[in-house]
């Protein structure tokens, strides 16, 4: 149960430190944006980045995403698969194949 | 195998549309930052946000995170748990408990 | 000529260091997002922030904004005033007064 | 007085709509990050972007930067020039010329 493993590790880490008091949905959304900026910094001046740095920054984004999912009572897997279903409707294969345009420009 | 389920759904969605050609690590890092901004927009003027909106925007962040993890050949679960181990060393329970300061200010 | 002063200072700083070679519009857009994340970090766990920290991070955002304006051949003042005109049409005073809703929900 | 012109236009736009009630420093910092994400979206899948789109999104970032500067009682020109002085000390010309490394790696 891969996902549960990391979710449980994140929950335990936060609980031991009594940090959930800081984890309002708003603070977690800010934290995700902050960490996304640090991830982007790996690519600030070049398309190439140190893969180990990318992994570490990506992990920070994911950790706050897991915490926000918990906070809004969402199951991450359900969250992702249902959004994929929604996106599949917005981007029909026949019109979206090989194109990066936004759905409203397809 | 929860995690594999969503990972597989994301991979299939991208493959059907031949979109991996656009998914360089740099483009995915940009996409994560862009979606993190849309998630933050749910909280732009208030600490309260529409939970369903939050879930949908959070899902978009997670989807690009999964794609970037794939691209850098990382196992998401391993990524998160090893970062949690690293953070645990930076934030010892006895010093970090109940405090939101950064590790270098503890 | 306040604005010209800071624009000139930024240009000179970059020119002396031969950094314009790194300043593609894309890299500057990434840099603005990265610095915006650092500014947001001042407010990560609280609505209060150290004003001097806020000023320093805000300055970094502004510096990259000036460089991008230069790069796309835009006059910052013209840029801002024409966008204000556009926003004024999207947010008529009588409908927008005292409301934070987006124009499409007014 | 270029800068004063746009600052005044922004202030008048906000005042007419009685929007300063929403403009806490925190909300403005979030707004800057949100708009920086929209600016980055111009470059999501390519290094090329529609210049007019870039100008419009850059203007939104700048408008919120002006409002935050006002809110923290900072003179934008002073803000930028003093940060440039600070950066000049961190990045001595002889060591930083032609290099994109961060100051702590020069």
XYZ file of C-alpha atoms in Angstrom:
424
model
C 0.000 0.000 0.000
C 2.549 2.485 -1.245
C 0.506 5.629 -0.861
C -0.679 4.818 2.666
C 2.945 4.283 3.679
C 4.040 7.793 2.782
C 0.797 9.341 4.054
C 1.317 7.601 7.382
C 4.959 8.729 7.560
C 3.949 12.341 6.912
C 1.135 12.218 9.486
C 3.431 10.740 12.152
C 6.147 13.343 11.447
C 3.644 16.188 11.915
C 1.919 14.675 14.939
C 5.162 14.109 16.867
C 6.012 17.794 16.391
C 2.496 19.051 17.159
C 2.543 20.970 13.902
C -1.038 20.380 12.739
C -1.941 23.571 14.641
C -0.111 25.481 11.869
C -1.628 23.474 9.018
C -4.760 25.383 8.081
C -5.772 24.709 4.461
C -4.678 28.266 3.634
C -1.228 27.845 5.208
C -0.774 24.539 3.388
C -1.782 26.116 0.064
C 0.804 28.851 0.691
C 3.364 26.193 1.576
C 2.693 24.278 -1.645
C 3.254 27.470 -3.678
C 6.438 28.248 -1.721
C 7.871 24.767 -2.264
C 6.803 24.822 -5.928
C 8.938 27.974 -6.230
C 11.924 26.168 -4.699
C 11.408 23.294 -7.136
C 11.283 25.771 -10.015
C 14.538 27.315 -8.739
C 16.299 24.091 -9.815
C 15.507 25.216 -13.380
C 15.903 28.994 -12.948
C 18.742 29.501 -15.427
C 18.737 26.229 -17.334
C 16.527 23.385 -18.551
C 18.923 20.992 -16.872
C 18.811 20.509 -13.142
C 20.501 18.358 -10.536
C 18.134 15.329 -10.394
C 18.765 14.794 -6.664
C 17.873 18.435 -5.965
C 14.712 18.068 -8.078
C 13.708 14.950 -6.136
C 14.193 16.669 -2.782
C 12.186 19.768 -3.753
C 9.478 17.689 -5.416
C 9.186 15.681 -2.199
C 8.519 18.885 -0.231
C 5.709 19.846 -2.622
C 4.221 16.360 -2.320
C 4.422 16.359 1.477
C 2.373 19.557 1.734
C -0.048 18.194 -0.879
C -0.609 15.090 1.269
C -1.205 17.266 4.327
C -3.716 19.466 2.480
C -5.532 16.405 1.108
C -5.807 15.106 4.693
C -7.016 18.503 5.886
C -9.811 18.693 3.319
C -10.700 15.054 3.967
C -9.756 13.922 0.491
C -8.401 10.548 -0.535
C -5.440 11.391 -2.774
C -6.015 8.516 -5.128
C -9.707 9.361 -5.546
C -8.741 13.031 -5.950
C -6.362 12.312 -8.812
C -8.400 9.701 -10.673
C -11.587 11.796 -10.616
C -9.667 14.847 -11.895
C -8.177 12.696 -14.650
C -11.735 11.682 -15.630
C -12.717 15.365 -15.717
C -9.639 16.285 -17.775
C -10.338 13.407 -20.155
C -13.710 14.988 -20.930
C -12.125 18.430 -21.436
C -9.389 17.005 -23.657
C -10.921 14.406 -26.017
C -8.149 12.226 -27.447
C -9.065 12.958 -31.059
C -8.772 16.717 -30.621
C -6.000 16.887 -28.007
C -3.572 14.339 -29.421
C -0.114 15.875 -29.819
C -1.299 19.388 -29.017
C -0.415 21.521 -25.973
C -3.174 24.105 -26.454
C -5.601 24.695 -23.616
C -8.985 22.921 -23.948
C -10.725 26.196 -24.815
C -8.393 26.659 -27.785
C -8.561 23.120 -29.177
C -2.264 -0.511 -4.642
C -3.748 2.937 -4.330
C -0.783 4.959 -5.521
C -0.158 2.746 -8.567
C -3.807 3.236 -9.528
C -3.569 7.008 -9.815
C -0.065 6.857 -11.323
C -1.345 4.460 -13.965
C -4.385 6.645 -14.687
C -2.164 9.697 -15.153
C 0.277 7.809 -17.377
C -2.527 6.447 -19.569
C -4.146 9.885 -19.890
C -0.867 11.408 -21.096
C 0.066 8.517 -23.371
C -3.285 8.492 -25.194
C -2.816 12.191 -25.970
C 0.878 11.878 -26.898
C 1.670 14.638 -24.446
C 4.899 13.267 -22.961
C 6.711 15.191 -25.716
C 5.789 18.387 -23.804
C 6.711 17.004 -20.395
C 10.340 17.934 -19.946
C 11.276 18.153 -16.250
C 11.498 21.939 -16.655
C 8.021 22.226 -18.202
C 6.591 20.029 -15.457
C 8.256 22.147 -12.751
C 6.719 25.249 -14.364
C 3.363 23.472 -14.501
C 3.515 22.577 -10.805
C 4.189 26.233 -9.931
C 1.348 27.387 -12.214
C -1.143 24.950 -10.681
C 0.084 25.811 -7.165
C -0.845 29.408 -7.998
C -4.340 28.340 -9.045
C -4.686 26.395 -5.799
C -3.569 29.477 -3.849
C -6.179 31.525 -5.725
C -8.858 29.604 -3.787
C -7.529 31.470 -0.732
C -6.668 34.817 -2.362
C -9.017 37.010 -0.349
C -10.018 34.721 2.505
C -8.815 31.845 4.684
C -11.972 29.999 3.725
C -12.244 28.342 0.357
C -14.704 26.172 -1.514
C -13.505 22.636 -0.557
C -14.480 21.202 -3.937
C -12.456 23.888 -5.706
C -9.502 23.171 -3.407
C -9.705 19.456 -4.190
C -9.782 20.073 -7.941
C -6.801 22.446 -7.901
C -4.849 20.231 -5.503
C -5.437 17.323 -7.904
C -3.840 19.306 -10.741
C -0.745 19.974 -8.632
C -0.531 16.286 -7.720
C -0.948 15.145 -11.326
C 2.051 17.208 -12.464
C 4.011 16.009 -9.421
C 3.373 12.402 -10.456
C 4.487 13.158 -14.004
C 7.692 14.837 -12.808
C 8.449 11.956 -10.438
C 8.063 9.572 -13.382
C 10.282 11.791 -15.537
C 13.128 11.834 -12.996
C 12.686 8.109 -12.399
C 11.641 8.532 -8.796
C 9.299 6.325 -6.826
C 6.930 8.783 -5.147
C 6.645 6.782 -1.959
C 10.416 6.417 -1.637
C 10.760 10.135 -2.474
C 8.432 11.215 0.330
C 9.588 8.820 3.036
C 13.285 9.582 2.503
C 12.569 13.338 2.611
C 10.598 12.816 5.823
C 13.656 11.052 7.284
C 15.824 14.000 6.252
C 13.362 16.515 7.730
C 13.200 14.490 10.934
C 16.935 15.007 11.358
C 16.601 18.753 10.647
C 13.685 19.105 13.049
C 14.378 17.046 16.189
C 11.124 16.501 18.074
C 12.423 17.995 21.330
C 13.395 21.273 19.673
C 10.703 21.534 16.986
C 7.636 20.542 19.005
C 4.919 23.187 18.701
C 7.176 25.649 16.877
C 6.890 26.862 13.282
C 10.380 28.384 13.067
C 12.712 27.191 10.336
C 15.314 24.604 11.391
C 18.092 27.194 11.282
C 16.208 29.328 13.809
C 15.272 26.584 16.259
C 12.267 60.574 -12.414
C 11.925 57.944 -9.719
C 11.195 54.986 -11.958
C 14.053 55.694 -14.367
C 16.407 55.798 -11.394
C 15.680 52.257 -10.294
C 15.436 50.964 -13.864
C 18.863 52.435 -14.581
C 20.316 50.956 -11.379
C 19.000 47.501 -12.285
C 20.275 47.742 -15.862
C 23.747 48.819 -14.711
C 23.918 46.021 -12.115
C 23.114 43.398 -14.761
C 25.358 44.885 -17.449
C 28.445 45.020 -15.182
C 27.986 41.304 -14.451
C 27.209 40.348 -18.055
C 24.072 38.612 -16.851
C 21.668 39.607 -19.647
C 22.770 36.403 -21.424
C 20.754 34.514 -18.753
C 17.745 36.828 -18.924
C 15.505 35.284 -21.540
C 11.852 36.262 -21.013
C 11.181 32.682 -19.902
C 13.995 32.671 -17.324
C 12.808 36.028 -15.994
C 9.233 34.764 -15.704
C 10.538 31.765 -13.752
C 12.596 34.110 -11.584
C 9.559 36.274 -10.806
C 7.616 33.182 -9.697
C 10.570 31.983 -7.596
C 10.948 35.338 -5.847
C 7.171 35.611 -5.393
C 7.427 32.308 -3.521
C 10.142 33.723 -1.265
C 7.978 36.780 -0.594
C 5.058 34.503 0.264
C 7.340 32.595 2.648
C 7.341 35.697 4.884
C 3.658 34.878 5.494
C 3.861 31.058 5.458
C 2.647 30.448 9.009
C 1.204 33.823 9.951
C -0.511 36.917 8.572
C 2.174 38.972 10.267
C 5.591 39.236 8.723
C 8.841 41.039 9.388
C 8.343 44.262 7.346
C 12.045 44.509 6.487
C 11.991 40.931 5.170
C 8.877 41.729 3.121
C 10.566 44.812 1.639
C 13.669 42.832 0.655
C 11.719 40.013 -1.001
C 9.336 42.432 -2.702
C 12.362 44.249 -4.117
C 13.605 41.006 -5.696
C 10.235 40.461 -7.382
C 10.258 44.043 -8.668
C 13.828 43.798 -9.964
C 12.966 40.799 -12.142
C 9.765 42.538 -13.252
C 11.807 45.526 -14.425
C 14.180 43.232 -16.311
C 11.311 41.409 -18.021
C 9.635 44.692 -18.953
C 12.935 45.781 -20.524
C 13.258 42.449 -22.333
C 9.790 42.682 -23.898
C 10.375 46.325 -24.728
C 7.646 47.579 -22.470
C 7.524 50.870 -20.600
C 6.541 49.893 -17.064
C 4.415 52.956 -16.512
C 2.537 52.462 -19.776
C 2.197 48.761 -18.938
C 0.563 49.439 -15.589
C -1.687 52.322 -16.577
C -3.062 50.537 -19.645
C -3.779 47.403 -17.568
C -5.533 49.572 -14.977
C -7.711 50.953 -17.787
C -8.524 47.409 -18.885
C -9.306 46.337 -15.296
C -11.485 49.405 -14.830
C -13.658 48.194 -17.718
C -13.815 44.672 -16.264
C -14.665 45.975 -12.787
C -17.174 48.853 -13.105
C -17.202 50.862 -9.871
C -20.938 50.441 -9.342
C -20.766 46.647 -9.457
C -17.305 46.051 -7.963
C -17.432 48.454 -5.022
C -16.603 46.632 -1.783
C -16.654 43.194 -3.398
C -13.730 40.809 -3.900
C -15.475 38.523 -6.408
C -13.873 37.973 -9.795
C -15.323 40.049 -12.652
C -17.109 37.008 -14.112
C -18.983 36.531 -10.821
C -19.981 40.140 -10.217
C 7.091 61.527 -12.791
C 6.521 58.180 -14.450
C 6.425 56.021 -11.333
C 4.108 58.365 -9.438
C 1.751 58.264 -12.425
C 1.214 54.504 -12.309
C 1.216 54.432 -8.498
C -1.473 57.096 -8.480
C -3.521 55.254 -11.114
C -3.377 52.051 -9.082
C -4.296 53.831 -5.834
C -7.265 55.595 -7.467
C -8.505 52.352 -9.048
C -8.470 50.599 -5.645
C -9.922 53.526 -3.699
C -12.909 53.967 -6.065
C -13.783 50.300 -5.545
C -13.155 50.335 -1.780
C -10.861 47.351 -2.194
C -8.122 48.314 0.272
C -10.133 46.413 2.899
C -9.035 43.208 1.112
C -5.412 44.289 0.685
C -3.680 42.992 3.780
C 0.053 42.453 3.176
C -0.592 38.702 3.305
C -3.386 38.831 0.707
C -1.215 40.983 -1.553
C 1.714 38.560 -1.216
C -0.638 35.716 -2.177
C -1.906 37.796 -5.111
C 1.632 38.450 -6.352
C 2.350 34.692 -6.303
C -0.948 33.963 -8.082
C -0.271 36.506 -10.827
C 3.349 35.331 -11.129
C 1.890 31.891 -11.866
C -0.320 33.340 -14.607
C 2.698 35.110 -16.073
C 4.632 31.831 -16.003
C 1.708 30.148 -17.786
C 2.625 32.182 -20.892
C 5.769 30.024 -20.992
C 4.298 26.718 -19.762
C 5.042 24.634 -22.853
C 7.475 26.839 -24.740
C 10.204 29.444 -24.316
C 8.275 31.633 -26.728
C 5.233 33.508 -25.543
C 2.756 35.984 -26.940
C 4.416 39.326 -25.996
C 1.082 41.069 -25.464
C -0.007 38.292 -23.091
C 3.315 38.607 -21.224
C 2.853 42.373 -20.888
C -0.678 41.987 -19.512
C 0.307 39.350 -16.944
C 3.457 41.232 -15.964
C 1.311 44.310 -15.386
C -0.861 42.376 -12.922
C 2.212 41.297 -10.949
C 3.470 44.884 -10.902
C 0.109 46.288 -9.783
C 0.032 44.029 -6.716
C 3.701 44.843 -6.040
C 2.838 48.559 -6.007
C -0.053 47.923 -3.628
C 2.118 45.868 -1.262
C 4.856 48.507 -1.327
C 2.218 51.104 -0.383
C 0.888 48.831 2.369
C 4.312 48.358 3.981
C 5.046 52.058 3.586
C 7.908 51.516 1.190
C 9.032 53.810 -1.599
C 9.417 51.505 -4.582
C 12.420 53.319 -5.958
C 14.209 53.282 -2.602
C 13.222 49.623 -2.205
C 14.794 48.603 -5.503
C 17.944 50.713 -5.372
C 18.814 49.627 -1.815
C 18.316 45.958 -2.745
C 20.532 46.457 -5.778
C 23.210 47.845 -3.443
C 22.834 44.776 -1.228
C 22.995 42.428 -4.227
C 26.064 44.263 -5.525
C 27.847 43.373 -2.279
C 26.729 39.732 -2.532
C 27.764 39.491 -6.176
C 31.121 41.285 -6.659
C 31.641 42.027 -10.343
C 34.972 40.212 -10.502
C 33.514 36.956 -9.184
C 29.995 37.125 -10.614
C 30.758 38.265 -14.149
C 29.186 35.902 -16.676
C 28.161 33.362 -14.049
C 24.649 32.397 -12.976
C 25.650 30.592 -9.783
C 24.147 31.725 -6.490
C 26.375 33.982 -4.355
C 27.102 31.157 -1.909
C 28.508 29.050 -4.756
C 30.639 31.718 -6.440
